[in-house]
Amino acid sequence: MFKLCVLSVRSRGRLWWNLPVCVAIATLSGVMGIVMPMLMPYWVKYGLTPGMIWFLQGAFAVTLALCIIPTGYLADVKSRKACLMIGVALCLVGDLIYAYGSSFGEFLTAEILLGVGMAFTAGADGALLYDTLVVRKESKSFACWAAWGAAGMFVVSALANLSSGFLVEINERLPFLVSASFMVLQLLLVFTLKEPPTIKEKRLVSVRQLAGVFRFCILENFKLRWIIVAWSVLGVGSWLVVWFYPIYFANSGWSVKEQGRIFAFYQLVAAVASLAARRFKNTHSVLSSIFVGFAICLVLGHMLFGLLLVSWGFLFGALHQVCRGAVPVVFSSALHYQTPSHIRATVSSIQGALATALYGVVNLRLGYAAEAFGFQAVLLSVGLGVAGISVLVWAYRPRAM
């Protein structure tokens, strides 16, 4: 697969520039990790209660869920490149509001803008990359390119996590400004992309056609439906624990700077997992086995976090990071393989909408549950919930891919 990547660039055929630029854009997106270790203390400093913090995260997820399908549709109808530019620009504005804001209302505005911005990029980036490879007759190398993009993002996130503590010591708002500066660079790179050609006769032209896309995903293509559901369950299972990390680490005695090192370790685990995932194939037996293995990792990670509160407990998070790194590479490749070009961004957005809607609905209640019962009890409950849902998803898997 790596040879395919190298040969693809060397051949410098049609749309060759899109390939390294897509990887570079994905890599630069990892700089948003610079705010992760300091975000919770930042919110608390400006008077946000735990309930307000969980509301912010729920608002982000709900915004993303509501906008992701319409923006995916726009990417298919109009332009994947234009949607990428709008998405990055909105995220840039969200970061700047965080950098200069200090109230709950300003933070909420920033989260909504970030949600809309990420919705614009969610379906467009993968669709543009895959269609570029289709035009170049190299679609089999998609997992390779996606893996290198994901690995680059995680490595940059690791460096950003390590830098966060030092930047906060200089100025607490500096991490947001650094993140915003890299988004400007992303915008410049997006501007250089070229739109892959599509068959005009098949392009979506009416909102009414969305019903047909839903019917294709949900009723007509059982394999695609299972991929969407399985990917969503694994994705949500790994996302739910993220906002418990700072609480767990703080109770274990780790400082913000030390938490930055832990997050950097997590990013490197995810990077290695994403690179390893490029070797998996889209066969039924492989996808089924991967789903089971990743579900076990998620459940174990949640249960261990819920049962033990120890200084070395951050190692439990590595189980989540294996899923976080590998799952998108494996399942995005399978999803694109099952999807026609003219609806590729929309179908990707449907998967994203399902995942973020589940995350938003559950996450809105997690903060209140953690206050009432303790965060470790909630983690145990989440682990049991992931286990039960995973069994159902595996039981209804397609018999052949």
Tab-separated table of C-alpha atoms in Angstrom:
chain	number	residue	atom	x	y	z
A	1	MET	CA	0.000	0.000	0.000
A	2	PHE	CA	2.820	2.443	0.825
A	3	LYS	CA	4.359	1.753	-2.588
A	4	LEU	CA	1.022	2.643	-4.180
A	5	CYS	CA	1.104	5.992	-2.369
A	6	VAL	CA	4.646	6.733	-3.529
A	7	LEU	CA	4.030	5.662	-7.115
A	8	SER	CA	0.841	7.697	-7.191
A	9	VAL	CA	2.743	10.908	-6.437
A	10	ARG	CA	5.663	10.070	-8.706
A	11	SER	CA	3.383	9.405	-11.650
A	12	ARG	CA	2.073	12.992	-11.338
A	13	GLY	CA	-0.982	12.090	-13.392
A	14	ARG	CA	-4.435	13.609	-13.182
A	15	LEU	CA	-5.156	15.369	-9.903
A	16	TRP	CA	-1.924	14.106	-8.346
A	17	TRP	CA	-1.588	17.309	-6.295
A	18	ASN	CA	-4.813	16.529	-4.404
A	19	LEU	CA	-3.289	13.491	-2.733
A	20	PRO	CA	-0.432	15.020	-0.721
A	21	VAL	CA	-2.530	18.141	-0.060
A	22	CYS	CA	-5.400	16.069	1.395
A	23	VAL	CA	-2.893	14.339	3.672
A	24	ALA	CA	-1.375	17.697	4.649
A	25	ILE	CA	-4.798	19.199	5.439
A	26	ALA	CA	-5.691	16.197	7.587
A	27	THR	CA	-2.301	16.400	9.304
A	28	LEU	CA	-2.675	20.096	10.133
A	29	SER	CA	-6.109	19.507	11.659
A	30	GLY	CA	-4.304	17.776	14.529
A	31	VAL	CA	-3.163	21.142	15.880
A	32	MET	CA	-6.621	21.527	17.451
A	33	GLY	CA	-5.279	19.102	20.066
A	34	ILE	CA	-3.334	22.010	21.509
A	35	VAL	CA	-6.437	23.126	23.423
A	36	MET	CA	-7.438	19.721	24.791
A	37	PRO	CA	-5.349	19.608	28.007
A	38	MET	CA	-6.221	23.179	29.011
A	39	LEU	CA	-9.858	23.423	27.896
A	40	MET	CA	-11.507	22.103	31.059
A	41	PRO	CA	-9.490	24.405	33.405
A	42	TYR	CA	-10.171	27.271	30.972
A	43	TRP	CA	-13.921	26.744	31.243
A	44	VAL	CA	-13.784	26.428	35.032
A	45	LYS	CA	-11.721	29.618	35.370
A	46	TYR	CA	-14.440	31.603	33.615
A	47	GLY	CA	-17.161	30.323	35.915
A	48	LEU	CA	-18.684	27.445	33.957
A	49	THR	CA	-20.307	24.759	36.085
A	50	PRO	CA	-20.086	21.040	35.184
A	51	GLY	CA	-23.639	21.215	33.835
A	52	MET	CA	-22.750	24.160	31.580
A	53	ILE	CA	-19.639	22.362	30.326
A	54	TRP	CA	-21.591	19.251	29.401
A	55	PHE	CA	-24.210	21.463	27.742
A	56	LEU	CA	-21.496	23.035	25.582
A	57	GLN	CA	-20.342	19.625	24.397
A	58	GLY	CA	-23.884	18.457	23.819
A	59	ALA	CA	-24.638	21.645	21.856
A	60	PHE	CA	-21.584	21.047	19.666
A	61	ALA	CA	-22.625	17.467	18.955
A	62	VAL	CA	-26.263	18.335	18.253
A	63	THR	CA	-25.211	21.174	15.924
A	64	LEU	CA	-22.914	18.825	14.072
A	65	ALA	CA	-25.636	16.183	13.824
A	66	LEU	CA	-28.231	18.650	12.475
A	67	CYS	CA	-25.911	20.241	9.906
A	68	ILE	CA	-23.854	17.331	8.683
A	69	ILE	CA	-26.357	15.829	6.216
A	70	PRO	CA	-27.328	19.164	4.562
A	71	THR	CA	-23.636	20.084	4.208
A	72	GLY	CA	-22.782	16.629	2.840
A	73	TYR	CA	-25.598	17.081	0.314
A	74	LEU	CA	-24.150	20.481	-0.673
A	75	ALA	CA	-20.745	18.865	-1.180
A	76	ASP	CA	-22.270	16.390	-3.649
A	77	VAL	CA	-24.476	18.953	-5.408
A	78	LYS	CA	-22.092	21.916	-5.549
A	79	SER	CA	-18.454	21.430	-4.598
A	80	ARG	CA	-16.446	19.402	-2.103
A	81	LYS	CA	-13.670	22.018	-2.257
A	82	ALA	CA	-16.048	24.914	-1.495
A	83	CYS	CA	-17.491	23.032	1.492
A	84	LEU	CA	-13.998	22.395	2.815
A	85	MET	CA	-13.166	26.100	2.574
A	86	ILE	CA	-16.371	27.130	4.380
A	87	GLY	CA	-15.830	24.510	7.074
A	88	VAL	CA	-12.242	25.492	7.843
A	89	ALA	CA	-13.194	29.202	7.845
A	90	LEU	CA	-15.988	28.640	10.380
A	91	CYS	CA	-13.672	26.620	12.646
A	92	LEU	CA	-11.164	29.468	12.408
A	93	VAL	CA	-13.797	31.959	13.609
A	94	GLY	CA	-14.780	29.580	16.439
A	95	ASP	CA	-11.183	29.398	17.642
A	96	LEU	CA	-10.841	33.183	17.539
A	97	ILE	CA	-14.014	33.606	19.618
A	98	TYR	CA	-12.556	31.234	22.208
A	99	ALA	CA	-9.289	33.174	22.149
A	100	TYR	CA	-10.962	36.474	22.957
A	101	GLY	CA	-14.162	35.376	24.741
A	102	SER	CA	-14.811	34.904	28.451
A	103	SER	CA	-18.528	34.144	28.898
A	104	PHE	CA	-20.763	31.114	28.520
A	105	GLY	CA	-22.626	32.790	25.637
A	106	GLU	CA	-19.409	33.400	23.708
A	107	PHE	CA	-18.185	29.862	24.298
A	108	LEU	CA	-21.552	28.495	23.173
A	109	THR	CA	-21.357	30.555	19.973
A	110	ALA	CA	-17.873	29.211	19.344
A	111	GLU	CA	-18.993	25.599	19.859
A	112	ILE	CA	-21.903	26.064	17.436
A	113	LEU	CA	-19.598	27.556	14.793
A	114	LEU	CA	-17.134	24.700	15.308
A	115	GLY	CA	-19.986	22.217	14.929
A	116	VAL	CA	-21.188	23.772	11.662
A	117	GLY	CA	-17.611	24.052	10.398
A	118	MET	CA	-16.824	20.421	11.079
A	119	ALA	CA	-20.110	19.431	9.435
A	120	PHE	CA	-18.987	21.128	6.220
A	121	THR	CA	-15.717	19.180	6.190
A	122	ALA	CA	-17.003	15.823	7.473
A	123	GLY	CA	-18.307	14.372	4.204
A	124	ALA	CA	-16.377	16.506	1.742
A	125	ASP	CA	-12.797	15.574	2.652
A	126	GLY	CA	-13.076	11.812	2.286
A	127	ALA	CA	-15.259	12.100	-0.827
A	128	LEU	CA	-12.775	14.400	-2.544
A	129	LEU	CA	-9.858	12.101	-1.733
A	130	TYR	CA	-11.658	8.924	-2.817
A	131	ASP	CA	-12.968	10.425	-6.060
A	132	THR	CA	-9.494	11.725	-6.855
A	133	LEU	CA	-8.210	8.158	-6.567
A	134	VAL	CA	-11.119	6.856	-8.673
A	135	VAL	CA	-10.188	9.269	-11.462
A	136	ARG	CA	-6.589	8.090	-11.177
A	137	LYS	CA	-7.769	4.445	-11.095
A	138	GLU	CA	-6.102	3.947	-7.721
A	139	SER	CA	-9.119	3.601	-5.421
A	140	LYS	CA	-7.539	0.569	-3.733
A	141	SER	CA	-4.949	2.884	-2.177
A	142	PHE	CA	-7.582	4.936	-0.325
A	143	ALA	CA	-6.917	3.216	3.007
A	144	CYS	CA	-3.218	3.997	2.608
A	145	TRP	CA	-3.756	7.711	2.015
A	146	ALA	CA	-6.411	7.945	4.724
A	147	ALA	CA	-4.099	6.178	7.170
A	148	TRP	CA	-1.182	8.539	6.519
A	149	GLY	CA	-3.467	11.534	6.882
A	150	ALA	CA	-4.861	10.205	10.163
A	151	ALA	CA	-1.407	9.266	11.472
A	152	GLY	CA	-0.081	12.726	10.623
A	153	MET	CA	-3.022	14.322	12.429
A	154	PHE	CA	-2.376	12.244	15.555
A	155	VAL	CA	1.359	13.001	15.561
A	156	VAL	CA	0.693	16.735	15.222
A	157	SER	CA	-1.903	16.403	17.998
A	158	ALA	CA	0.733	14.765	20.193
A	159	LEU	CA	3.150	17.659	19.611
A	160	ALA	CA	0.306	20.107	20.219
A	161	ASN	CA	-0.637	18.386	23.481
A	162	LEU	CA	2.967	18.632	24.678
A	163	SER	CA	3.110	22.317	23.747
A	164	SER	CA	-0.158	23.206	25.470
A	165	GLY	CA	1.172	23.384	29.019
A	166	PHE	CA	4.089	25.620	28.024
A	167	LEU	CA	1.881	27.961	26.011
A	168	VAL	CA	-0.629	28.281	28.865
A	169	GLU	CA	2.176	29.419	31.152
A	170	ILE	CA	2.884	32.263	28.722
A	171	ASN	CA	-0.758	33.153	28.057
A	172	GLU	CA	-3.874	31.058	28.633
A	173	ARG	CA	-5.357	32.188	25.294
A	174	LEU	CA	-2.278	31.435	23.225
A	175	PRO	CA	-3.246	27.805	22.368
A	176	PHE	CA	-6.395	29.054	20.606
A	177	LEU	CA	-4.381	31.590	18.606
A	178	VAL	CA	-1.857	28.932	17.557
A	179	SER	CA	-4.711	26.644	16.468
A	180	ALA	CA	-6.263	29.498	14.480
A	181	SER	CA	-2.969	30.256	12.707
A	182	PHE	CA	-2.726	26.669	11.480
A	183	MET	CA	-6.296	26.867	10.220
A	184	VAL	CA	-5.251	29.791	8.045
A	185	LEU	CA	-2.596	27.518	6.535
A	186	GLN	CA	-5.262	24.842	5.979
A	187	LEU	CA	-7.391	27.373	4.111
A	188	LEU	CA	-4.507	28.173	1.793
A	189	LEU	CA	-3.977	24.469	1.072
A	190	VAL	CA	-7.676	23.861	0.406
A	191	PHE	CA	-7.560	26.696	-2.131
A	192	THR	CA	-4.994	24.718	-4.189
A	193	LEU	CA	-7.183	21.591	-4.460
A	194	LYS	CA	-8.888	20.648	-7.727
A	195	GLU	CA	-12.434	19.315	-7.812
A	196	PRO	CA	-12.537	15.697	-9.132
A	197	PRO	CA	-14.897	15.364	-12.126
A	198	THR	CA	-18.160	13.468	-11.610
A	199	ILE	CA	-20.799	12.127	-13.981
A	200	LYS	CA	-23.117	15.113	-14.367
A	201	GLU	CA	-26.126	12.973	-15.314
A	202	LYS	CA	-26.007	11.272	-11.923
A	203	ARG	CA	-25.343	14.292	-9.711
A	204	LEU	CA	-27.897	15.215	-7.102
A	205	VAL	CA	-29.945	18.211	-8.212
A	206	SER	CA	-32.858	18.300	-5.761
A	207	VAL	CA	-33.357	18.030	-2.013
A	208	ARG	CA	-36.100	15.506	-2.785
A	209	GLN	CA	-33.398	13.062	-3.857
A	210	LEU	CA	-32.199	12.838	-0.267
A	211	ALA	CA	-35.039	10.397	0.383
A	212	GLY	CA	-33.562	8.121	-2.263
A	213	VAL	CA	-30.121	8.346	-0.646
A	214	PHE	CA	-31.593	7.416	2.736
A	215	ARG	CA	-33.473	4.543	1.129
A	216	PHE	CA	-30.251	3.334	-0.486
A	217	CYS	CA	-28.374	3.436	2.847
A	218	ILE	CA	-31.095	2.059	5.105
A	219	LEU	CA	-33.229	-0.301	3.008
A	220	GLU	CA	-31.485	-1.275	-0.198
A	221	ASN	CA	-27.881	-1.856	0.864
A	222	PHE	CA	-27.763	-3.956	4.026
A	223	LYS	CA	-23.964	-4.127	3.946
A	224	LEU	CA	-23.664	-0.348	3.864
A	225	ARG	CA	-26.230	-0.002	6.641
A	226	TRP	CA	-24.253	-2.341	8.882
A	227	ILE	CA	-21.018	-0.461	8.172
A	228	ILE	CA	-22.680	2.844	9.101
A	229	VAL	CA	-24.143	1.462	12.336
A	230	ALA	CA	-21.002	-0.456	13.351
A	231	TRP	CA	-18.736	2.538	12.693
A	232	SER	CA	-21.084	4.833	14.630
A	233	VAL	CA	-21.235	2.551	17.669
A	234	LEU	CA	-17.439	2.220	17.843
A	235	GLY	CA	-16.951	5.940	17.259
A	236	VAL	CA	-19.412	7.016	19.937
A	237	GLY	CA	-18.015	4.411	22.324
A	238	SER	CA	-14.572	6.016	22.088
A	239	TRP	CA	-15.819	9.641	22.143
A	240	LEU	CA	-17.893	9.271	25.304
A	241	VAL	CA	-14.879	8.778	27.540
A	242	VAL	CA	-12.929	11.817	26.270
A	243	TRP	CA	-14.457	14.348	28.667
A	244	PHE	CA	-13.926	12.018	31.620
A	245	TYR	CA	-10.173	11.984	31.036
A	246	PRO	CA	-9.450	15.399	32.644
A	247	ILE	CA	-11.614	14.522	35.662
A	248	TYR	CA	-9.876	11.165	36.102
A	249	PHE	CA	-6.412	12.670	35.668
A	250	ALA	CA	-7.109	15.570	38.031
A	251	ASN	CA	-8.351	13.171	40.713
A	252	SER	CA	-5.216	11.084	40.159
A	253	GLY	CA	-3.034	14.112	40.866
A	254	TRP	CA	-1.824	14.950	37.342
A	255	SER	CA	-1.144	18.625	36.488
A	256	VAL	CA	-2.250	20.247	33.207
A	257	LYS	CA	1.282	19.931	31.811
A	258	GLU	CA	1.414	16.259	32.792
A	259	GLN	CA	-2.002	15.718	31.231
A	260	GLY	CA	-0.574	17.155	28.022
A	261	ARG	CA	2.030	14.381	28.022
A	262	ILE	CA	-0.677	11.772	28.576
A	263	PHE	CA	-2.733	13.112	25.686
A	264	ALA	CA	0.416	13.080	23.530
A	265	PHE	CA	0.921	9.401	24.404
A	266	TYR	CA	-2.691	8.723	23.388
A	267	GLN	CA	-2.193	10.463	20.049
A	268	LEU	CA	0.866	8.354	19.258
A	269	VAL	CA	-1.037	5.157	20.063
A	270	ALA	CA	-3.812	6.279	17.701
A	271	ALA	CA	-1.250	7.132	15.004
A	272	VAL	CA	0.307	3.660	15.135
A	273	ALA	CA	-3.167	2.074	15.084
A	274	SER	CA	-4.235	4.087	12.035
A	275	LEU	CA	-1.113	3.079	10.097
A	276	ALA	CA	-1.632	-0.574	11.000
A	277	ALA	CA	-5.270	-0.341	9.880
A	278	ARG	CA	-4.314	0.438	6.266
A	279	ARG	CA	-3.461	-3.240	5.797
A	280	PHE	CA	-6.959	-4.545	6.609
A	281	LYS	CA	-9.248	-5.587	3.768
A	282	ASN	CA	-12.963	-4.884	3.267
A	283	THR	CA	-14.081	-8.478	3.592
A	284	HIS	CA	-16.945	-9.661	5.777
A	285	SER	CA	-14.803	-11.793	8.047
A	286	VAL	CA	-12.211	-9.037	8.543
A	287	LEU	CA	-14.755	-6.303	9.309
A	288	SER	CA	-16.708	-8.550	11.668
A	289	SER	CA	-13.565	-9.566	13.536
A	290	ILE	CA	-12.339	-5.973	13.713
A	291	PHE	CA	-15.681	-4.854	15.108
A	292	VAL	CA	-15.571	-7.475	17.854
A	293	GLY	CA	-11.959	-6.710	18.755
A	294	PHE	CA	-12.509	-2.972	18.919
A	295	ALA	CA	-15.726	-3.335	20.922
A	296	ILE	CA	-13.840	-5.433	23.491
A	297	CYS	CA	-11.134	-2.742	23.730
A	298	LEU	CA	-13.761	-0.052	24.346
A	299	VAL	CA	-15.619	-2.011	26.989
A	300	LEU	CA	-12.425	-2.956	28.827
A	301	GLY	CA	-11.203	0.631	28.771
A	302	HIS	CA	-14.454	2.003	30.215
A	303	MET	CA	-14.714	-0.684	32.864
A	304	LEU	CA	-11.118	-0.260	34.033
A	305	PHE	CA	-11.504	3.520	34.239
A	306	GLY	CA	-14.705	2.997	36.196
A	307	LEU	CA	-13.258	0.474	38.668
A	308	LEU	CA	-9.780	1.852	39.368
A	309	LEU	CA	-8.563	5.338	40.228
A	310	VAL	CA	-4.769	5.116	40.229
A	311	SER	CA	-1.924	7.309	39.001
A	312	TRP	CA	-1.004	4.893	36.202
A	313	GLY	CA	-4.634	4.485	35.172
A	314	PHE	CA	-4.059	6.682	32.116
A	315	LEU	CA	-2.772	3.523	30.409
A	316	PHE	CA	-6.359	2.268	30.213
A	317	GLY	CA	-7.030	5.019	27.670
A	318	ALA	CA	-4.712	3.313	25.180
A	319	LEU	CA	-7.508	0.804	24.559
A	320	HIS	CA	-9.763	3.633	23.391
A	321	GLN	CA	-7.023	5.154	21.260
A	322	VAL	CA	-6.485	1.960	19.288
A	323	CYS	CA	-10.134	2.226	18.218
A	324	ARG	CA	-9.920	5.965	17.649
A	325	GLY	CA	-6.983	5.527	15.275
A	326	ALA	CA	-7.970	2.402	13.358
A	327	VAL	CA	-11.768	2.488	13.113
A	328	PRO	CA	-12.101	5.511	10.754
A	329	VAL	CA	-9.487	4.122	8.360
A	330	VAL	CA	-11.055	0.668	8.159
A	331	PHE	CA	-14.701	1.655	8.045
A	332	SER	CA	-14.365	4.742	5.839
A	333	SER	CA	-12.652	2.602	3.227
A	334	ALA	CA	-15.460	0.041	3.431
A	335	LEU	CA	-18.132	2.753	3.281
A	336	HIS	CA	-16.672	4.455	0.196
A	337	TYR	CA	-16.292	1.102	-1.545
A	338	GLN	CA	-20.042	0.506	-1.131
A	339	THR	CA	-21.067	4.027	-2.237
A	340	PRO	CA	-21.499	5.558	-5.732
A	341	SER	CA	-19.470	8.690	-6.401
A	342	HIS	CA	-22.386	11.092	-6.878
A	343	ILE	CA	-23.723	10.496	-3.328
A	344	ARG	CA	-20.449	9.747	-1.550
A	345	ALA	CA	-20.294	12.876	0.627
A	346	THR	CA	-23.979	12.588	1.548
A	347	VAL	CA	-23.637	8.956	2.628
A	348	SER	CA	-20.558	9.800	4.700
A	349	SER	CA	-22.555	12.588	6.296
A	350	ILE	CA	-25.407	10.224	7.146
A	351	GLN	CA	-22.953	8.093	9.077
A	352	GLY	CA	-21.574	11.180	10.786
A	353	ALA	CA	-25.070	12.393	11.638
A	354	LEU	CA	-25.994	9.091	13.255
A	355	ALA	CA	-22.799	9.019	15.309
A	356	THR	CA	-22.973	12.628	16.464
A	357	ALA	CA	-26.696	12.439	17.229
A	358	LEU	CA	-26.091	9.423	19.462
A	359	TYR	CA	-23.157	11.148	21.096
A	360	GLY	CA	-25.051	14.391	21.640
A	361	VAL	CA	-28.125	12.760	23.138
A	362	VAL	CA	-26.103	10.608	25.533
A	363	ASN	CA	-23.572	13.323	26.337
A	364	LEU	CA	-26.255	15.829	27.330
A	365	ARG	CA	-27.167	13.561	30.238
A	366	LEU	CA	-23.695	12.323	31.203
A	367	GLY	CA	-22.732	15.510	33.021
A	368	TYR	CA	-25.798	15.410	35.247
A	369	ALA	CA	-25.378	11.670	35.836
A	370	ALA	CA	-21.730	12.168	36.802
A	371	GLU	CA	-22.723	14.854	39.317
A	372	ALA	CA	-25.400	12.609	40.806
A	373	PHE	CA	-23.632	9.243	40.876
A	374	GLY	CA	-19.922	9.982	40.366
A	375	PHE	CA	-18.000	9.825	37.119
A	376	GLN	CA	-16.644	6.310	37.737
A	377	ALA	CA	-20.138	4.874	38.152
A	378	VAL	CA	-21.150	6.515	34.883
A	379	LEU	CA	-18.101	5.050	33.122
A	380	LEU	CA	-19.092	1.572	34.298
A	381	SER	CA	-22.613	2.122	32.964
A	382	VAL	CA	-21.287	3.350	29.623
A	383	GLY	CA	-19.057	0.288	29.372
A	384	LEU	CA	-21.978	-2.047	29.959
A	385	GLY	CA	-24.069	-0.104	27.452
A	386	VAL	CA	-21.390	-0.343	24.760
A	387	ALA	CA	-21.120	-4.087	25.416
A	388	GLY	CA	-24.872	-4.659	25.032
A	389	ILE	CA	-25.226	-2.594	21.852
A	390	SER	CA	-22.130	-4.190	20.302
A	391	VAL	CA	-23.569	-7.674	20.801
A	392	LEU	CA	-26.725	-6.631	18.948
A	393	VAL	CA	-24.778	-5.044	16.088
A	394	TRP	CA	-22.580	-8.117	15.705
A	395	ALA	CA	-25.607	-10.440	15.777
A	396	TYR	CA	-27.204	-8.608	12.831
A	397	ARG	CA	-24.052	-8.417	10.720
A	398	PRO	CA	-24.324	-9.307	6.994
A	399	ARG	CA	-23.247	-12.809	6.123
A	400	ALA	CA	-21.068	-11.668	3.230
A	401	MET	CA	-19.388	-8.395	2.329
